[in-house]
Amino acid sequence: MELPSSCFQSCLDFCPECGSVLPRPGPQSTIRCPRCSFALACADFEGKTVRSTIEFNRLEPAGRGQEPAPHFQGPLVERRCPRCGHEGMSYRTRQMRSADEGQTVFYTCPRCR
């Protein structure tokens, strides 16, 4: 059985039809794209070196040993600090979960931090 050929050329890491990342060759004789089901012969990968690296972001120290930032940048809102009662807090937002969920808002009191 002859596999269909693509009208595009690409690196063997990517599907020549849709551009998706291809799975690594395994014991099967063909590799199928998980998105469009385009098939490539494993023989096309013979003699190729596959390298991959994983880079992790550095974790910042948390807890009491962390020094607070000298100046809080960001907008101020009229909100009372639950600790010291100071009126006015700065805030920042971060996307903590998936993109289809709202951002998390972190409030910081400029007086007691």
C-alpha positions as CSV (number, residue, x, y, z in Angstrom):
1,M,0.0,0.0,0.0
2,E,1.5,3.3,-1.0
3,L,1.0,6.3,1.2
4,P,-0.4,9.5,-0.3
5,S,2.1,12.3,-0.8
6,S,1.7,15.9,0.4
7,C,1.9,18.9,-1.9
8,F,3.9,20.7,0.8
9,Q,7.4,20.1,2.2
10,S,8.2,20.5,5.8
11,C,10.6,19.4,8.6
12,L,9.9,15.9,9.8
13,D,8.9,17.2,13.1
14,F,5.7,18.7,11.6
15,C,2.9,17.3,9.5
16,P,3.3,18.5,5.8
17,E,-0.4,18.9,5.4
18,C,-1.6,20.8,8.5
19,G,1.6,21.8,10.3
20,S,0.8,20.0,13.6
21,V,3.6,18.5,15.6
22,L,4.0,14.8,14.7
23,P,4.4,12.0,17.3
24,R,7.7,10.3,17.4
25,P,8.2,7.1,15.4
26,G,7.4,3.9,17.2
27,P,7.1,0.3,16.3
28,Q,4.5,0.9,13.7
29,S,5.4,1.2,10.0
30,T,3.6,4.5,9.7
31,I,3.2,7.7,11.7
32,R,-0.3,9.3,11.6
33,C,-0.9,13.0,12.3
34,P,-3.2,13.3,15.3
35,R,-5.0,16.3,13.7
36,C,-5.5,15.4,10.0
37,S,-4.6,11.7,10.0
38,F,-2.0,12.2,7.2
39,A,0.4,9.2,7.2
40,L,4.1,9.2,6.8
41,A,6.3,6.1,6.5
42,C,8.7,5.5,9.4
43,A,11.4,4.8,6.8
44,D,11.4,8.6,6.2
45,F,12.9,9.0,9.7
46,E,15.7,6.5,9.3
47,G,19.1,8.1,9.9
48,K,17.6,11.2,11.5
49,T,18.6,12.3,15.0
50,V,15.7,13.4,17.3
51,R,16.6,15.7,20.2
52,S,14.3,17.3,22.7
53,T,14.8,19.4,25.7
54,I,12.6,20.6,28.5
55,E,13.2,23.9,30.2
56,F,11.5,24.7,33.4
57,N,10.9,28.2,34.7
58,R,12.8,29.0,37.9
59,L,10.7,29.0,41.0
60,E,10.9,32.1,43.1
61,P,11.3,31.5,46.8
62,A,8.0,31.8,48.6
63,G,7.2,32.5,52.2
64,R,8.8,34.6,54.9
65,G,12.3,34.7,53.4
66,Q,11.1,36.7,50.5
67,E,11.6,40.4,50.7
68,P,8.7,42.6,49.6
69,A,9.1,44.8,46.6
70,P,10.2,48.4,47.5
71,H,7.6,50.1,45.3
72,F,4.3,48.7,44.2
73,Q,3.5,49.5,40.6
74,G,0.1,49.3,39.2
75,P,-3.2,51.0,39.6
76,L,-4.7,51.9,43.0
77,V,-8.2,51.1,43.9
78,E,-10.5,52.3,46.8
79,R,-10.4,49.1,48.8
80,R,-9.8,48.8,52.6
81,C,-6.9,46.5,53.7
82,P,-8.3,43.7,55.9
83,R,-5.1,43.7,58.0
84,C,-4.3,47.3,58.8
85,G,-7.4,49.2,57.6
86,H,-5.5,51.4,55.2
87,E,-7.8,52.8,52.4
88,G,-6.4,52.1,49.0
89,M,-4.7,49.1,47.6
90,S,-2.7,48.3,44.5
91,Y,-3.6,45.3,42.4
92,R,-2.3,43.1,39.6
93,T,-3.8,40.3,37.6
94,R,-2.4,36.9,36.5
95,Q,-3.8,34.2,34.4
96,M,-3.5,31.3,36.8
97,R,-5.7,28.7,35.1
98,S,-6.7,28.0,31.5
99,A,-7.4,30.8,29.0
100,D,-11.2,30.2,29.1
101,E,-11.3,31.2,32.8
102,G,-11.1,34.6,34.3
103,Q,-7.9,36.2,35.7
104,T,-7.0,36.1,39.4
105,V,-6.7,39.5,41.0
106,F,-4.0,40.0,43.7
107,Y,-4.4,43.0,46.0
108,T,-1.4,44.5,47.9
109,C,-1.6,47.1,50.7
110,P,1.1,49.8,50.2
111,R,1.3,50.2,54.0
112,C,1.6,46.6,55.4
113,R,2.2,44.7,52.2
